[in-house]
Amino acid sequence: MPDGTSRDGDRAIEQLREMLLIREFETRVSELFENNELPGFVHLYVGQEAVAVGACSAIDEDDYITSTHRGHGHAIAKGLDPDRMMAELFGKETGYCHGKSGSMHIADVDAGMLGANGIVGAGPTLATGAGLSIRRRGEENVCVSFFGEGAMAEGQVHEAMNLAGVRDLPVIFVCENNLYGEMTPAEEQHHVEGFASRGDVYGMPSETVDGMDVGEVYDATGRAVERARNGEGPSLLICETYRYRGHYEGDPTRYRTDEEVERWQERDPVSTLAADLVEVDGIDEEEVESMREDARERVEAAVEFARESEMPDPETAFEGVYAEDLSR
Ligand SMILES: Cc1ncc(C[n+]2csc(CCOP(=O)(O)OP(=O)(O)O)c2C)c(N)n1
């Protein structure tokens, strides 16, 4: 549980470890995709690591998240196993969804990861549903819903926020403003500046934070989680961030300049946190390097696991696809 204010070196080390794992996972996925080893599309999370890790480190293991088409970082931050994630990307039987979901629909309900989602804006509606279910069962959990600023223009996101507001549901809406929805700049898609006012209309407090700073995301999520657990309802958190890769792998990114990318990379969330740990907490640079090496090895082991796993049996194509009996 976050205390919302103090800096904690051990927590920051753990956050760096997770951010490095996401960075290495995504970097390796990019190479694998380029080598035609992965079927389907991939949308990478490189650059946005502080949002997933900051928010997920402020909730408990038995809390829930919903994710997006850019969901690998959210899944890793929620504690999913890189072996089963990589196997899913390879379309293998050992993957989280037995090779049926690929990158965009990885889910592990037991771990509270209610799903990546290829439908833009679908996560918040699931999160409001999870909030309703938490409330009905009398539990104290919360659900963090990640979505992009592009999704903020989707009707269902507003419906989800409205119902969560009306019912005071324990949902934290985390909007990752990475400035583009596919190739469209945010200012061409929204007529207001910033997104905090969207919370006002649904009666929930909003905070806008530096999404490149894991500590800021963690603290702000912690405040929202506390409200939600106290029965005070949902919150909206806007995290200003940036994706370094294209919208999808292979995107020529003609809609932005190299200078813009470099400007954001100067504030890289992983290097900034690592530098902070060295300067403020006095950890050795070698320790950071060894953490990076551990992350690389972990990802390589996941690639091996995925490569060696079997393809699913075609006979199982319709298993686990439809709900068996909705009447119960
Ligand atoms: C309902 C729906 N409309 C359109 C698309 C096509 N599409 C996929 S990603 C995307 C942009 C989403 O932008 P944003 O929500 O900001 O997320 P980001 O890609 O920036 O992470 C769009 C329009 C879709 N998958 N689903």
JSON list of N, CA, C and O and ligand atoms in Angstrom, two decimals, residues 48 69-70 118-120 148-151 154 178 180-182 243 247, ligand 1:
[
{"chain": "A", "resi": 48, "resn": "GLN", "atom": "N", "xyz": [6.52, 4.28, -22.16]},
{"chain": "A", "resi": 48, "resn": "GLN", "atom": "CA", "xyz": [5.39, 4.51, -21.25]},
{"chain": "A", "resi": 48, "resn": "GLN", "atom": "C", "xyz": [5.50, 3.69, -19.96]},
{"chain": "A", "resi": 48, "resn": "GLN", "atom": "O", "xyz": [4.56, 3.64, -19.16]},
{"chain": "A", "resi": 69, "resn": "HIS", "atom": "N", "xyz": [-4.83, -2.31, -26.46]},
{"chain": "A", "resi": 69, "resn": "HIS", "atom": "CA", "xyz": [-4.09, -3.00, -27.52]},
{"chain": "A", "resi": 69, "resn": "HIS", "atom": "C", "xyz": [-2.58, -2.88, -27.29]},
{"chain": "A", "resi": 69, "resn": "HIS", "atom": "O", "xyz": [-1.81, -3.58, -27.89]},
{"chain": "A", "resi": 70, "resn": "ARG", "atom": "N", "xyz": [-2.16, -1.94, -26.42]},
{"chain": "A", "resi": 70, "resn": "ARG", "atom": "CA", "xyz": [-0.73, -1.72, -26.15]},
{"chain": "A", "resi": 70, "resn": "ARG", "atom": "C", "xyz": [-0.46, -2.26, -24.74]},
{"chain": "A", "resi": 70, "resn": "ARG", "atom": "O", "xyz": [-0.01, -1.55, -23.86]},
{"chain": "A", "resi": 118, "resn": "GLY", "atom": "N", "xyz": [-8.36, -5.30, -28.15]},
{"chain": "A", "resi": 118, "resn": "GLY", "atom": "CA", "xyz": [-8.19, -4.72, -29.49]},
{"chain": "A", "resi": 118, "resn": "GLY", "atom": "C", "xyz": [-9.25, -3.68, -29.82]},
{"chain": "A", "resi": 118, "resn": "GLY", "atom": "O", "xyz": [-9.13, -2.96, -30.80]},
{"chain": "A", "resi": 119, "resn": "ILE", "atom": "N", "xyz": [-10.28, -3.61, -28.98]},
{"chain": "A", "resi": 119, "resn": "ILE", "atom": "CA", "xyz": [-11.35, -2.62, -29.22]},
{"chain": "A", "resi": 119, "resn": "ILE", "atom": "C", "xyz": [-11.03, -1.38, -28.40]},
{"chain": "A", "resi": 119, "resn": "ILE", "atom": "O", "xyz": [-11.04, -1.41, -27.17]},
{"chain": "A", "resi": 120, "resn": "VAL", "atom": "N", "xyz": [-10.71, -0.29, -29.09]},
{"chain": "A", "resi": 120, "resn": "VAL", "atom": "CA", "xyz": [-10.33, 0.93, -28.38]},
{"chain": "A", "resi": 120, "resn": "VAL", "atom": "C", "xyz": [-11.48, 1.42, -27.52]},
{"chain": "A", "resi": 120, "resn": "VAL", "atom": "O", "xyz": [-12.61, 1.57, -28.01]},
{"chain": "A", "resi": 148, "resn": "GLY", "atom": "N", "xyz": [-5.98, 5.00, -23.71]},
{"chain": "A", "resi": 148, "resn": "GLY", "atom": "CA", "xyz": [-5.26, 6.11, -24.34]},
{"chain": "A", "resi": 148, "resn": "GLY", "atom": "C", "xyz": [-6.11, 7.36, -24.47]},
{"chain": "A", "resi": 148, "resn": "GLY", "atom": "O", "xyz": [-7.33, 7.31, -24.31]},
{"chain": "A", "resi": 149, "resn": "GLU", "atom": "N", "xyz": [-5.46, 8.48, -24.82]},
{"chain": "A", "resi": 149, "resn": "GLU", "atom": "CA", "xyz": [-6.23, 9.73, -25.01]},
{"chain": "A", "resi": 149, "resn": "GLU", "atom": "C", "xyz": [-7.12, 9.60, -26.25]},
{"chain": "A", "resi": 149, "resn": "GLU", "atom": "O", "xyz": [-8.14, 10.26, -26.35]},
{"chain": "A", "resi": 150, "resn": "GLY", "atom": "N", "xyz": [-6.74, 8.71, -27.18]},
{"chain": "A", "resi": 150, "resn": "GLY", "atom": "CA", "xyz": [-7.60, 8.46, -28.35]},
{"chain": "A", "resi": 150, "resn": "GLY", "atom": "C", "xyz": [-8.91, 7.83, -27.90]},
{"chain": "A", "resi": 150, "resn": "GLY", "atom": "O", "xyz": [-9.99, 8.21, -28.35]},
{"chain": "A", "resi": 151, "resn": "ALA", "atom": "N", "xyz": [-8.81, 6.89, -26.97]},
{"chain": "A", "resi": 151, "resn": "ALA", "atom": "CA", "xyz": [-10.01, 6.22, -26.45]},
{"chain": "A", "resi": 151, "resn": "ALA", "atom": "C", "xyz": [-10.92, 7.19, -25.72]},
{"chain": "A", "resi": 151, "resn": "ALA", "atom": "O", "xyz": [-12.14, 6.99, -25.63]},
{"chain": "A", "resi": 154, "resn": "GLU", "atom": "N", "xyz": [-14.03, 8.02, -27.35]},
{"chain": "A", "resi": 154, "resn": "GLU", "atom": "CA", "xyz": [-15.01, 6.95, -27.61]},
{"chain": "A", "resi": 154, "resn": "GLU", "atom": "C", "xyz": [-16.21, 7.09, -26.67]},
{"chain": "A", "resi": 154, "resn": "GLU", "atom": "O", "xyz": [-16.03, 7.27, -25.45]},
{"chain": "A", "resi": 178, "resn": "ASN", "atom": "N", "xyz": [-0.32, 9.81, -24.81]},
{"chain": "A", "resi": 178, "resn": "ASN", "atom": "CA", "xyz": [0.97, 9.73, -25.52]},
{"chain": "A", "resi": 178, "resn": "ASN", "atom": "C", "xyz": [0.95, 10.58, -26.79]},
{"chain": "A", "resi": 178, "resn": "ASN", "atom": "O", "xyz": [1.74, 10.37, -27.70]},
{"chain": "A", "resi": 180, "resn": "TYR", "atom": "N", "xyz": [-0.72, 10.85, -29.53]},
{"chain": "A", "resi": 180, "resn": "TYR", "atom": "CA", "xyz": [-1.29, 10.43, -30.82]},
{"chain": "A", "resi": 180, "resn": "TYR", "atom": "C", "xyz": [-2.24, 9.25, -30.66]},
{"chain": "A", "resi": 180, "resn": "TYR", "atom": "O", "xyz": [-1.94, 8.32, -29.91]},
{"chain": "A", "resi": 181, "resn": "GLY", "atom": "N", "xyz": [-3.36, 9.30, -31.35]},
{"chain": "A", "resi": 181, "resn": "GLY", "atom": "CA", "xyz": [-4.24, 8.16, -31.49]},
{"chain": "A", "resi": 181, "resn": "GLY", "atom": "C", "xyz": [-3.99, 7.64, -32.89]},
{"chain": "A", "resi": 181, "resn": "GLY", "atom": "O", "xyz": [-4.39, 8.31, -33.86]},
{"chain": "A", "resi": 182, "resn": "GLU", "atom": "N", "xyz": [-3.31, 6.52, -33.01]},
{"chain": "A", "resi": 182, "resn": "GLU", "atom": "CA", "xyz": [-2.76, 6.07, -34.30]},
{"chain": "A", "resi": 182, "resn": "GLU", "atom": "C", "xyz": [-1.91, 7.20, -34.85]},
{"chain": "A", "resi": 182, "resn": "GLU", "atom": "O", "xyz": [-0.90, 7.55, -34.26]},
{"chain": "A", "resi": 243, "resn": "ARG", "atom": "N", "xyz": [5.08, 7.43, -26.65]},
{"chain": "A", "resi": 243, "resn": "ARG", "atom": "CA", "xyz": [5.56, 6.11, -27.13]},
{"chain": "A", "resi": 243, "resn": "ARG", "atom": "C", "xyz": [6.72, 6.34, -28.09]},
{"chain": "A", "resi": 243, "resn": "ARG", "atom": "O", "xyz": [6.61, 7.15, -29.00]},
{"chain": "A", "resi": 247, "resn": "HIS", "atom": "N", "xyz": [2.98, 3.61, -33.93]},
{"chain": "A", "resi": 247, "resn": "HIS", "atom": "CA", "xyz": [1.72, 3.14, -33.36]},
{"chain": "A", "resi": 247, "resn": "HIS", "atom": "C", "xyz": [1.72, 1.61, -33.33]},
{"chain": "A", "resi": 247, "resn": "HIS", "atom": "O", "xyz": [1.36, 1.00, -32.34]},
{"chain": "B", "resi": 1, "resn": "LIG", "atom": "C1", "xyz": [-13.45, 0.85, -31.56]},
{"chain": "B", "resi": 1, "resn": "LIG", "atom": "C2", "xyz": [-12.18, 0.97, -32.35]},
{"chain": "B", "resi": 1, "resn": "LIG", "atom": "N1", "xyz": [-12.02, 2.01, -33.19]},
{"chain": "B", "resi": 1, "resn": "LIG", "atom": "C3", "xyz": [-10.86, 2.13, -33.89]},
{"chain": "B", "resi": 1, "resn": "LIG", "atom": "C4", "xyz": [-9.86, 1.19, -33.78]},
{"chain": "B", "resi": 1, "resn": "LIG", "atom": "C5", "xyz": [-8.56, 1.35, -34.55]},
{"chain": "B", "resi": 1, "resn": "LIG", "atom": "N2", "xyz": [-7.49, 1.82, -33.63]},
{"chain": "B", "resi": 1, "resn": "LIG", "atom": "C6", "xyz": [-6.64, 0.96, -33.07]},
{"chain": "B", "resi": 1, "resn": "LIG", "atom": "S1", "xyz": [-5.59, 1.72, -32.02]},
{"chain": "B", "resi": 1, "resn": "LIG", "atom": "C7", "xyz": [-6.28, 3.22, -32.31]},
{"chain": "B", "resi": 1, "resn": "LIG", "atom": "C8", "xyz": [-5.76, 4.48, -31.65]},
{"chain": "B", "resi": 1, "resn": "LIG", "atom": "C9", "xyz": [-5.93, 4.43, -30.18]},
{"chain": "B", "resi": 1, "resn": "LIG", "atom": "O1", "xyz": [-5.31, 5.56, -29.64]},
{"chain": "B", "resi": 1, "resn": "LIG", "atom": "P1", "xyz": [-5.14, 5.69, -28.09]},
{"chain": "B", "resi": 1, "resn": "LIG", "atom": "O2", "xyz": [-6.39, 5.28, -27.41]},
{"chain": "B", "resi": 1, "resn": "LIG", "atom": "O3", "xyz": [-4.62, 7.05, -27.81]},
{"chain": "B", "resi": 1, "resn": "LIG", "atom": "O4", "xyz": [-4.04, 4.59, -27.71]},
{"chain": "B", "resi": 1, "resn": "LIG", "atom": "P2", "xyz": [-2.51, 4.51, -28.16]},
{"chain": "B", "resi": 1, "resn": "LIG", "atom": "O5", "xyz": [-2.48, 3.72, -29.43]},
{"chain": "B", "resi": 1, "resn": "LIG", "atom": "O6", "xyz": [-2.01, 5.89, -28.32]},
{"chain": "B", "resi": 1, "resn": "LIG", "atom": "O7", "xyz": [-1.85, 3.77, -27.06]},
{"chain": "B", "resi": 1, "resn": "LIG", "atom": "C10", "xyz": [-7.32, 3.12, -33.21]},
{"chain": "B", "resi": 1, "resn": "LIG", "atom": "C11", "xyz": [-8.13, 4.25, -33.69]},
{"chain": "B", "resi": 1, "resn": "LIG", "atom": "C12", "xyz": [-10.08, 0.11, -32.89]},
{"chain": "B", "resi": 1, "resn": "LIG", "atom": "N3", "xyz": [-9.17, -0.86, -32.72]},
{"chain": "B", "resi": 1, "resn": "LIG", "atom": "N4", "xyz": [-11.23, 0.02, -32.17]}
]
